CSV table of C-alpha atoms in Angstrom, one decimal:
chain,number,residue,atom,x,y,z
A,1,MET,CA,4.5,-17.5,-13.8
A,2,ILE,CA,4.8,-15.1,-11.0
A,3,THR,CA,6.6,-16.7,-8.1
A,4,GLU,CA,9.2,-14.5,-6.6
A,5,PRO,CA,8.6,-12.5,-3.4
A,6,LEU,CA,8.1,-8.8,-4.0
A,7,SER,CA,9.3,-7.2,-0.8
A,8,ASP,CA,12.1,-7.1,1.8
A,9,PHE,CA,10.9,-9.8,4.2
A,10,GLY,CA,12.8,-10.6,7.3
A,11,ILE,CA,12.5,-12.3,10.7
A,12,ALA,CA,14.8,-11.5,13.6
A,13,VAL,CA,14.6,-13.7,16.6
A,14,ARG,CA,15.5,-12.3,20.0
A,15,PHE,CA,14.9,-13.6,23.5
A,16,ASP,CA,13.2,-11.4,26.0
A,17,GLU,CA,13.3,-12.8,29.6
A,18,GLY,CA,13.6,-16.3,28.0
A,19,PHE,CA,10.7,-15.9,25.6
A,20,PRO,CA,11.4,-15.8,21.9
A,21,VAL,CA,10.2,-12.6,20.1
A,22,LEU,CA,10.0,-12.8,16.3
A,23,TYR,CA,10.4,-9.3,14.7
A,24,VAL,CA,8.7,-9.6,11.4
A,25,THR,CA,9.5,-7.0,8.7
A,26,GLY,CA,8.2,-6.5,5.1
A,27,ASP,CA,5.4,-8.6,3.6
A,28,VAL,CA,4.1,-11.9,4.9
A,29,ASP,CA,2.4,-13.3,1.8
A,30,LEU,CA,2.2,-16.4,-0.4
A,31,CYS,CA,6.0,-16.4,-0.9
A,32,THR,CA,7.2,-15.6,2.6
A,33,ALA,CA,4.5,-17.1,4.9
A,34,PRO,CA,6.1,-20.6,4.8
A,35,ALA,CA,9.3,-19.2,6.1
A,36,LEU,CA,7.5,-17.6,9.1
A,37,GLU,CA,5.7,-20.8,9.8
A,38,ALA,CA,8.9,-22.7,9.7
A,39,VAL,CA,10.5,-20.4,12.2
A,40,VAL,CA,7.6,-20.7,14.6
A,41,ALA,CA,7.5,-24.4,14.2
A,42,GLY,CA,11.2,-24.6,14.9
A,43,LEU,CA,10.8,-22.7,18.1
A,44,HIS,CA,7.8,-24.8,19.1
A,45,GLY,CA,9.9,-27.9,18.4
A,46,SER,CA,12.5,-26.6,20.7
A,47,SER,CA,10.0,-26.5,23.5
A,48,HIS,CA,9.3,-22.7,23.3
A,49,HIS,CA,5.5,-22.5,23.7
A,50,GLU,CA,5.2,-18.8,24.5
A,51,ILE,CA,6.1,-16.9,21.4
A,52,VAL,CA,5.7,-13.2,20.5
A,53,LEU,CA,5.3,-12.0,17.0
A,54,ASP,CA,6.3,-8.4,16.8
A,55,LEU,CA,4.5,-7.0,13.8
A,56,GLY,CA,5.7,-3.4,14.1
A,57,GLY,CA,7.7,-3.7,10.9
A,58,LEU,CA,5.0,-5.6,9.0
A,59,GLN,CA,4.0,-3.8,5.8
A,60,PHE,CA,1.5,-6.2,4.4
A,61,ILE,CA,-0.1,-9.6,5.2
A,62,ASP,CA,-2.3,-11.7,3.0
A,63,GLY,CA,-4.6,-14.6,3.6
A,64,ARG,CA,-1.7,-17.1,3.6
A,65,GLY,CA,0.0,-15.1,6.3
A,66,LEU,CA,-3.1,-14.9,8.4
A,67,SER,CA,-3.5,-18.7,8.1
A,68,VAL,CA,0.0,-19.1,9.4
A,69,ILE,CA,-0.8,-17.0,12.4
A,70,ALA,CA,-4.1,-18.9,13.0
A,71,ARG,CA,-2.3,-22.3,12.8
A,72,SER,CA,0.6,-21.3,14.9
A,73,ALA,CA,-1.7,-20.0,17.6
A,74,SER,CA,-3.8,-23.2,17.6
A,75,THR,CA,-0.7,-25.4,17.8
A,76,LEU,CA,0.7,-23.4,20.7
A,77,ARG,CA,-2.6,-23.4,22.5
A,78,SER,CA,-2.9,-27.2,22.2
A,79,VAL,CA,0.2,-27.6,24.3
A,80,GLY,CA,-0.8,-25.0,26.9
A,81,GLY,CA,1.2,-22.2,25.3
A,82,ARG,CA,0.3,-18.9,23.6
A,83,LEU,CA,1.1,-16.8,20.6
A,84,THR,CA,1.1,-13.1,21.3
A,85,LEU,CA,0.9,-10.5,18.5
A,86,ARG,CA,2.6,-7.2,19.3
A,87,ALA,CA,2.1,-3.8,17.6
A,88,PRO,CA,0.0,-4.8,14.6
A,89,ASN,CA,-0.8,-1.6,12.6
A,90,ALA,CA,-4.4,-0.6,12.3
A,91,LEU,CA,-4.9,-2.2,8.9
A,92,THR,CA,-3.5,-5.5,10.1
A,93,ARG,CA,-5.6,-5.3,13.2
A,94,ARG,CA,-8.7,-4.8,11.0
A,95,LEU,CA,-7.8,-7.8,8.9
A,96,LEU,CA,-7.4,-9.9,12.0
A,97,ASP,CA,-10.8,-8.8,13.2
A,98,LEU,CA,-12.6,-9.2,9.8
A,99,THR,CA,-11.3,-12.7,9.4
A,100,GLY,CA,-11.7,-13.8,13.0
A,101,VAL,CA,-8.0,-14.8,13.2
A,102,GLY,CA,-7.5,-12.3,16.0
A,103,GLU,CA,-10.2,-13.9,18.2
A,104,GLY,CA,-8.7,-15.5,21.2
A,105,LEU,CA,-5.3,-14.2,20.4
A,106,ARG,CA,-3.4,-11.9,22.8
A,107,ILE,CA,-2.7,-8.7,21.0
A,108,GLU,CA,-0.4,-6.3,22.8
A,109,PRO,CA,-0.9,-2.6,22.1
A,110,ALA,CA,1.4,-0.9,19.7
A,111,LYS,CA,3.8,1.8,20.8
A,112,PRO,CA,2.1,5.1,21.7
A,113,GLY,CA,1.1,6.9,18.5
A,114,ASP,CA,1.0,3.7,16.3
A,115,ASP,CA,-2.8,3.4,16.4
A,116,LEU,CA,-3.1,7.1,15.6
A,117,ILE,CA,-0.6,6.8,12.7
A,118,GLY,CA,-2.6,3.8,11.4
A,119,ALA,CA,-5.8,5.7,11.7
A,120,ILE,CA,-4.3,8.6,9.8
A,121,ALA,CA,-3.0,6.3,7.1
A,122,ALA,CA,-6.4,4.5,6.8
A,123,ALA,CA,-8.1,7.9,6.5
A,124,ALA,CA,-6.0,8.6,3.4
A,125,GLN,CA,-7.1,5.5,1.5
A,126,ILE,CA,-7.6,5.8,-2.2
A,127,PRO,CA,-9.5,6.9,-4.1
A,128,ALA,CA,-8.6,10.2,-2.4
A,129,ASN,CA,-7.7,13.6,-3.7
A,130,GLN,CA,-4.6,15.4,-2.9
A,131,ASP,CA,-6.4,17.6,-0.3
A,132,VAL,CA,-7.2,14.5,1.8
A,133,VAL,CA,-3.6,13.2,1.5
A,134,ARG,CA,-2.1,16.6,2.5
A,135,THR,CA,-4.4,16.8,5.5
A,136,ALA,CA,-3.3,13.3,6.6
A,137,LEU,CA,0.3,14.4,6.2
A,138,LEU,CA,-0.3,17.5,8.2
A,139,LEU,CA,-1.7,15.4,11.0
A,140,VAL,CA,1.5,13.3,11.0
A,141,VAL,CA,3.5,16.6,11.3
A,142,ALA,CA,1.2,17.8,14.1
A,143,LEU,CA,1.5,14.5,15.9
A,144,ALA,CA,5.3,14.7,15.6
A,145,GLU,CA,5.3,18.1,17.2
A,146,ALA,CA,3.1,16.8,20.0
A,147,MET,CA,5.0,13.5,20.6
A,148,VAL,CA,8.6,14.6,20.3
A,149,ASP,CA,9.6,16.7,23.3
A,150,GLY,CA,12.8,17.9,21.6
A,151,ALA,CA,11.0,19.3,18.5
A,152,ASP,CA,10.0,22.9,18.4
A,153,ALA,CA,8.9,22.6,14.8
A,154,VAL,CA,8.4,19.8,12.3
A,155,THR,CA,8.2,19.7,8.6
A,156,LEU,CA,7.8,16.9,6.0
A,157,SER,CA,9.7,17.5,2.7
A,158,LEU,CA,8.4,15.3,-0.1
A,159,ALA,CA,9.4,14.3,-3.6
A,160,PRO,CA,7.1,11.4,-4.6
A,161,ARG,CA,8.3,11.5,-8.1
A,162,GLY,CA,11.4,13.7,-8.3
A,163,PRO,CA,13.5,16.2,-6.5
A,164,LEU,CA,12.2,17.5,-3.2
A,165,ASP,CA,10.0,20.4,-3.9
A,166,ASP,CA,7.0,20.1,-1.6
A,167,VAL,CA,6.9,20.9,2.1
A,168,VAL,CA,4.2,20.0,4.5
A,169,ALA,CA,4.4,22.1,7.7
A,170,VAL,CA,2.0,23.4,10.3
A,171,ASP,CA,4.1,26.5,10.8
A,172,PRO,CA,5.0,28.1,7.4
A,173,ALA,CA,7.7,30.1,9.1
A,174,ILE,CA,9.8,27.0,9.7
A,175,ALA,CA,8.9,25.6,6.2
A,176,VAL,CA,11.3,28.4,5.0
A,177,LEU,CA,14.2,26.3,6.3
A,178,ASP,CA,13.3,23.3,4.2
A,179,GLN,CA,12.8,25.6,1.2
A,180,ALA,CA,16.2,27.2,1.9
A,181,GLN,CA,17.8,23.7,1.5
A,182,TYR,CA,16.1,23.3,-1.8
A,183,ALA,CA,17.4,26.7,-2.9
A,184,VAL,CA,21.0,26.1,-1.9
A,185,GLY,CA,21.0,22.5,-2.8
A,186,GLU,CA,22.3,21.2,0.5
A,187,GLY,CA,21.1,20.4,4.0
A,188,PRO,CA,20.2,17.4,6.2
A,189,CYS,CA,16.7,17.0,4.9
A,190,LEU,CA,18.0,16.8,1.3
A,191,ALA,CA,20.7,14.4,2.5
A,192,ALA,CA,18.3,12.2,4.4
A,193,ALA,CA,16.0,11.9,1.4
A,194,GLU,CA,18.8,11.3,-1.1
A,195,GLY,CA,20.7,8.8,1.0
A,196,ALA,CA,17.7,7.3,2.8
A,197,VAL,CA,19.6,7.7,6.1
A,198,ARG,CA,19.0,9.7,9.2
A,199,PHE,CA,20.9,12.8,10.1
A,200,HIS,CA,21.0,14.0,13.6
A,201,ILE,CA,22.7,17.3,14.3
A,202,ALA,CA,23.1,17.7,18.0
A,203,ALA,CA,24.4,21.3,17.8
A,204,THR,CA,24.3,23.4,14.6
A,205,ALA,CA,27.2,25.5,16.1
A,206,ARG,CA,29.5,22.5,16.0
A,207,GLU,CA,28.3,21.2,12.6
A,208,ASP,CA,30.6,21.8,9.6
A,209,ARG,CA,28.7,19.8,7.0
A,210,TRP,CA,26.4,21.9,4.7
A,211,PRO,CA,28.4,25.1,5.1
A,212,THR,CA,25.9,27.2,3.1
A,213,PHE,CA,22.8,26.0,4.9
A,214,MET,CA,23.9,25.7,8.5
A,215,PRO,CA,24.4,29.5,9.0
A,216,LEU,CA,20.9,30.0,7.7
A,217,ALA,CA,19.6,27.6,10.3
A,218,ARG,CA,21.6,29.2,13.1
A,219,ALA,CA,20.3,32.6,12.0
A,220,ARG,CA,16.8,31.4,12.6
A,221,GLY,CA,17.7,30.2,16.1
A,222,VAL,CA,17.8,26.5,15.2
A,223,ASN,CA,20.4,24.7,17.4
A,224,SER,CA,19.7,21.0,16.7
A,225,MET,CA,18.0,19.1,13.9
A,226,LEU,CA,16.9,15.6,13.1
A,227,SER,CA,16.0,14.5,9.6
A,228,THR,CA,14.6,11.0,9.2
A,229,PRO,CA,14.0,9.6,5.7
A,230,VAL,CA,10.5,8.7,4.6
A,231,ARG,CA,11.0,5.4,2.8
A,232,GLY,CA,8.8,4.4,-0.1
A,233,THR,CA,8.9,1.0,-1.8
A,234,ALA,CA,11.7,2.1,-4.1
A,235,GLY,CA,13.8,4.3,-1.9
A,236,ALA,CA,13.2,7.5,0.1
A,237,VAL,CA,10.5,9.8,-1.0
A,238,GLY,CA,11.3,12.6,1.4
A,239,ALA,CA,12.2,13.3,4.9
A,240,LEU,CA,10.6,14.1,8.2
A,241,ASN,CA,12.5,17.1,9.7
A,242,MET,CA,12.6,18.2,13.3
A,243,TYR,CA,14.0,21.5,14.4
A,244,SER,CA,14.9,22.6,17.9
A,245,PHE,CA,16.0,25.9,19.4
A,246,ARG,CA,18.0,24.0,22.0
A,247,ASP,CA,21.3,22.1,21.7
A,248,ASP,CA,21.2,18.3,22.1
A,249,ALA,CA,17.4,18.4,22.0
A,250,PHE,CA,16.7,15.0,20.7
A,251,SER,CA,17.0,11.9,22.9
A,252,ASP,CA,17.4,8.3,21.7
A,253,GLY,CA,13.7,7.8,22.3
A,254,ASP,CA,13.0,10.8,20.0
A,255,LEU,CA,15.0,9.2,17.3
A,256,GLY,CA,12.8,6.1,17.6
A,257,THR,CA,9.6,8.1,17.6
A,258,ALA,CA,10.8,9.9,14.5
A,259,GLU,CA,11.3,6.6,12.7
A,260,LEU,CA,7.8,5.5,13.7
A,261,LEU,CA,6.3,8.8,12.4
A,262,ALA,CA,8.3,8.7,9.2
A,263,ARG,CA,6.9,5.2,8.6
A,264,GLY,CA,3.5,6.6,9.2
A,265,ALA,CA,4.0,9.3,6.6
A,266,ALA,CA,5.3,6.7,4.2
A,267,ASP,CA,2.1,4.6,4.9
A,268,VAL,CA,0.0,7.7,4.0
A,269,LEU,CA,1.8,8.2,0.8
A,270,HIS,CA,1.8,4.5,-0.1
A,271,ARG,CA,-1.9,4.1,0.5
A,272,SER,CA,-2.9,7.3,-1.3
A,273,ALA,CA,-0.8,6.1,-4.3
A,274,SER,CA,-2.6,8.4,-6.6
A,275,ASP,CA,-1.7,12.0,-7.1
A,276,THR,CA,-5.0,12.7,-8.8
A,277,SER,CA,-6.4,16.1,-8.1
A,278,THR,CA,-10.0,16.6,-7.4
A,279,ALA,CA,-10.8,17.7,-10.9
A,280,ALA,CA,-8.9,14.9,-12.5
A,281,LEU,CA,-10.6,12.4,-10.3
A,282,GLU,CA,-14.0,13.8,-11.2
A,283,ALA,CA,-13.1,13.5,-14.9
A,284,ARG,CA,-12.0,10.0,-14.4
A,285,VAL,CA,-15.2,9.0,-12.7
A,286,ARG,CA,-17.1,10.7,-15.5
A,287,ASP,CA,-15.2,8.8,-18.1
A,288,ALA,CA,-15.7,5.5,-16.2
A,289,VAL,CA,-19.4,6.0,-16.1
A,290,ALA,CA,-19.4,6.7,-19.9
A,291,ALA,CA,-17.3,3.6,-20.5
A,292,ARG,CA,-19.7,1.5,-18.4
A,293,HIS,CA,-22.6,2.9,-20.4
A,294,THR,CA,-21.0,2.0,-23.7
A,295,ILE,CA,-20.2,-1.5,-22.5
A,296,ALA,CA,-23.8,-2.0,-21.3
A,297,LEU,CA,-25.0,-0.7,-24.6
A,298,ALA,CA,-22.8,-3.2,-26.5
A,299,GLN,CA,-24.0,-6.0,-24.2
A,300,GLY,CA,-27.6,-5.1,-25.0
A,301,ILE,CA,-26.9,-5.1,-28.8
A,302,LEU,CA,-25.2,-8.5,-28.7
A,303,MET,CA,-28.0,-9.9,-26.5
A,304,GLY,CA,-30.5,-8.7,-29.1
A,305,ARG,CA,-28.6,-9.8,-32.2
A,306,GLN,CA,-27.3,-13.1,-30.9
A,307,GLY,CA,-29.7,-14.1,-28.2
A,308,LEU,CA,-27.0,-14.1,-25.5
A,309,SER,CA,-27.4,-13.6,-21.8
A,310,ALA,CA,-25.9,-10.5,-20.3
A,311,ASP,CA,-22.9,-12.4,-18.9
A,312,ASP,CA,-22.3,-14.3,-22.2
A,313,ALA,CA,-22.5,-11.0,-24.1
A,314,TYR,CA,-19.9,-9.6,-21.8
A,315,THR,CA,-17.7,-12.7,-22.2
A,316,ALA,CA,-18.0,-12.2,-26.0
A,317,LEU,CA,-16.8,-8.6,-25.7
A,318,ARG,CA,-14.0,-9.7,-23.3
A,319,ARG,CA,-12.8,-12.5,-25.7
A,320,GLU,CA,-12.7,-10.1,-28.6
A,321,SER,CA,-10.7,-7.7,-26.5
A,322,GLU,CA,-8.3,-10.5,-25.6
A,323,ARG,CA,-8.1,-11.7,-29.2
A,324,THR,CA,-7.4,-8.3,-30.8
A,325,SER,CA,-5.5,-6.8,-27.8
A,326,ARG,CA,-7.9,-3.8,-27.9
A,327,THR,CA,-9.4,-2.5,-24.7
A,328,LEU,CA,-12.8,-3.9,-23.9
A,329,SER,CA,-14.1,-0.3,-24.0
A,330,ASP,CA,-12.9,0.1,-27.6
A,331,VAL,CA,-14.5,-3.2,-28.6
A,332,ALA,CA,-17.8,-2.1,-27.0
A,333,ALA,CA,-17.6,1.2,-28.8
A,334,ALA,CA,-17.1,-0.6,-32.1
A,335,VAL,CA,-20.2,-2.7,-31.4
A,336,ALA,CA,-22.2,0.4,-30.5
A,337,ALA,CA,-21.0,2.2,-33.7
A,338,SER,CA,-22.0,-0.8,-35.8
A,339,ALA,CA,-25.6,-0.5,-34.5
A,340,ARG,CA,-25.7,3.3,-35.2
A,341,GLY,CA,-24.3,2.7,-38.7
A,342,GLY,CA,-26.9,0.1,-39.4
A,343,VAL,CA,-24.1,-2.5,-40.0
A,344,HIS,CA,-25.5,-6.0,-39.4
A,345,ASP,CA,-22.2,-7.9,-39.4
A,346,ASP,CA,-21.2,-8.1,-35.7
A,347,PRO,CA,-17.7,-7.0,-35.0
A,348,VAL,CA,-17.9,-9.5,-32.1
A,349,ALA,CA,-18.7,-13.2,-32.7
A,350,GLY,CA,-21.0,-14.7,-30.2
B,1,MET,CA,2.5,-25.5,-6.0
B,2,THR,CA,-1.3,-24.9,-6.4
B,3,ARG,CA,-2.2,-21.3,-5.8
B,4,SER,CA,-5.6,-20.2,-4.8
B,5,PRO,CA,-7.4,-17.8,-7.1
B,6,ALA,CA,-7.1,-15.0,-4.5
B,7,ASP,CA,-3.4,-15.5,-4.2
B,8,SER,CA,-3.1,-15.4,-8.0
B,9,LEU,CA,-5.1,-12.2,-8.2
B,10,GLU,CA,-3.1,-10.6,-5.5
B,11,LEU,CA,0.3,-11.5,-7.0
B,12,ALA,CA,-0.9,-10.3,-10.4
B,13,ARG,CA,-2.1,-7.0,-8.9
B,14,ARG,CA,1.3,-6.4,-7.3
B,15,HIS,CA,3.3,-7.3,-10.4
B,16,ALA,CA,1.0,-5.0,-12.4
B,17,GLY,CA,1.8,-2.2,-10.0
B,18,LEU,CA,-1.8,-1.5,-9.2
B,19,SER,CA,-3.0,-0.5,-5.8
B,20,PRO,CA,-6.2,-2.2,-4.6
B,21,ALA,CA,-8.2,1.0,-5.2
B,22,GLU,CA,-6.7,1.5,-8.7
B,23,LEU,CA,-7.7,-2.0,-9.5
B,24,TRP,CA,-11.2,-1.4,-8.3
B,25,MET,CA,-11.4,1.8,-10.4
B,26,ARG,CA,-10.4,-0.2,-13.5
B,27,THR,CA,-13.0,-2.9,-12.7
B,28,PHE,CA,-15.5,-0.2,-12.3
B,29,GLU,CA,-14.6,1.2,-15.7
B,30,LEU,CA,-15.1,-2.2,-17.2
B,31,GLY,CA,-18.6,-2.5,-15.8
B,32,GLY,CA,-17.8,-4.4,-12.7
B,33,MET,CA,-20.4,-4.4,-9.9
B,34,SER,CA,-18.1,-5.1,-6.9
B,35,THR,CA,-17.4,-2.4,-4.3
B,36,SER,CA,-13.8,-1.4,-3.4
B,37,LEU,CA,-14.2,-3.3,-0.1
B,38,GLU,CA,-15.4,-6.4,-2.0
B,39,VAL,CA,-12.4,-6.2,-4.3
B,40,ASP,CA,-10.1,-5.9,-1.3
B,41,ALA,CA,-11.8,-9.0,0.2
B,42,TYR,CA,-11.4,-10.9,-3.0
B,43,LEU,CA,-7.6,-10.2,-3.0
B,44,HIS,CA,-7.3,-11.4,0.5
B,45,GLY,CA,-9.4,-14.5,-0.1
B,46,ALA,CA,-12.0,-13.3,2.4
B,47,LEU,CA,-14.8,-13.3,-0.2
B,48,GLU,CA,-15.2,-15.3,-3.3
B,49,PRO,CA,-16.3,-13.4,-6.4
B,50,THR,CA,-18.8,-14.8,-8.9
B,51,ALA,CA,-17.2,-16.1,-12.1
B,52,HIS,CA,-18.3,-13.0,-13.9
B,53,GLU,CA,-16.8,-10.6,-11.3
B,54,TYR,CA,-13.7,-12.7,-11.2
B,55,ASP,CA,-13.3,-12.3,-15.0
B,56,VAL,CA,-13.9,-8.6,-14.9
B,57,LEU,CA,-11.1,-8.3,-12.3
B,58,VAL,CA,-8.8,-10.5,-14.4
B,59,HIS,CA,-9.5,-8.5,-17.5
B,60,ALA,CA,-8.7,-5.3,-15.6
B,61,LEU,CA,-5.3,-6.8,-14.7
B,62,ASN,CA,-4.7,-8.2,-18.2
B,63,GLU,CA,-5.5,-4.8,-19.8
B,64,ARG,CA,-2.9,-3.3,-17.4
B,65,PHE,CA,-0.3,-5.9,-18.4
B,66,VAL,CA,-1.0,-5.1,-22.1
B,67,GLU,CA,-0.3,-1.4,-21.3
B,68,LEU,CA,3.0,-2.6,-19.8
B,69,GLY,CA,3.8,-4.4,-23.0
B,70,GLY,CA,2.8,-7.9,-22.1
B,71,ASP,CA,0.0,-10.2,-23.2
B,72,HIS,CA,-2.9,-11.5,-21.0
B,73,PRO,CA,-1.0,-13.6,-18.4
B,74,VAL,CA,-3.8,-14.0,-15.9
B,75,PRO,CA,-6.2,-16.8,-16.8
B,76,TYR,CA,-9.9,-16.3,-16.8
B,77,SER,CA,-12.4,-18.6,-15.0
B,78,ASP,CA,-13.4,-20.2,-18.3
B,79,ASP,CA,-9.9,-20.6,-19.8
B,80,ASP,CA,-10.0,-24.4,-19.5
B,81,VAL,CA,-13.4,-24.6,-21.3
B,82,THR,CA,-13.1,-25.3,-25.0
């Protein structure tokens, strides 16, 4: 039986001007929603009736999590209090709207750029081909260049399934610096991706790590750099790299914005999930249509031979698939073949 | 602890390592009639599938578990019927 939680779930409670703020990270689902409800109930029991749920770190929420939000909001309202949701991403916001849980709730806007990141991530939903995903990632890079004052150029270096070998950049001239790191096997973007930690180089002239790469960066006029890991579900899948021609170009705020944008890039990659090219996707859809046709044909044969309804015929195919551990498609193909061969003994019992 | 059908489907989906859209594609290959939005809604408990569509979804999950070396761990809607 499947029972254990599948994600890094966490709640951090801080007090902001006397009001509790719950920073929720990871997934709120069947396994973790009771813990969230218990924390909210504990605060309510301690006479805190104005509670903020900061959902900026929320990766996923299911029906159980939405129910906890709805119940908590109702409980607080009944004593004249309020539950506020802060910074839900665009997909969470959509769920709140679709289910009606968001109705009557105070929802504070996300940090600047969050809605845009969410919109970009939502635009790359599967089934999508690599062109759509790449376009969405280019938008993240362009957004980074627009939002981070210190950045003169931004790249995204990716390795969804292996060593870094793909660079997304608006300016191909700066992409050369990422590629140089791959070539020499060292550099902050490689280090950020491998170690899943951020590297901030305030001045390349004073940096003695990466002795082969740093002179290359300085030769191109790069004086400060910021590499932020793009974290997938099983570790970093790349790095968001910002280059500046000035020393000490990146403020603390820029570091936070880079984290936000790296999370957006991770969302795009996570939601795309498939690396199917356009041609491969077309082939898959073609095969799927053919499989459906064979299954429908087999249903029809069983309906005719055994007097079954369409659903019962499908159930017969499904049970045979389960019994023999063959795919349903293979079972259907055998039924179809039996009809073509004039065989009258059904490979599937009704 | 009693788990709703939607919770069971969603947990199974995540353990099978299938994204919602990949699950939809597999149900489509198996002759399912639900749209990807409907499958998403089933997984969140926002819509209840018919028994037939539920079983198509479950079979897509179970075929995936077989690919991963398992058996058919997710029960069908008629599994208690003898």
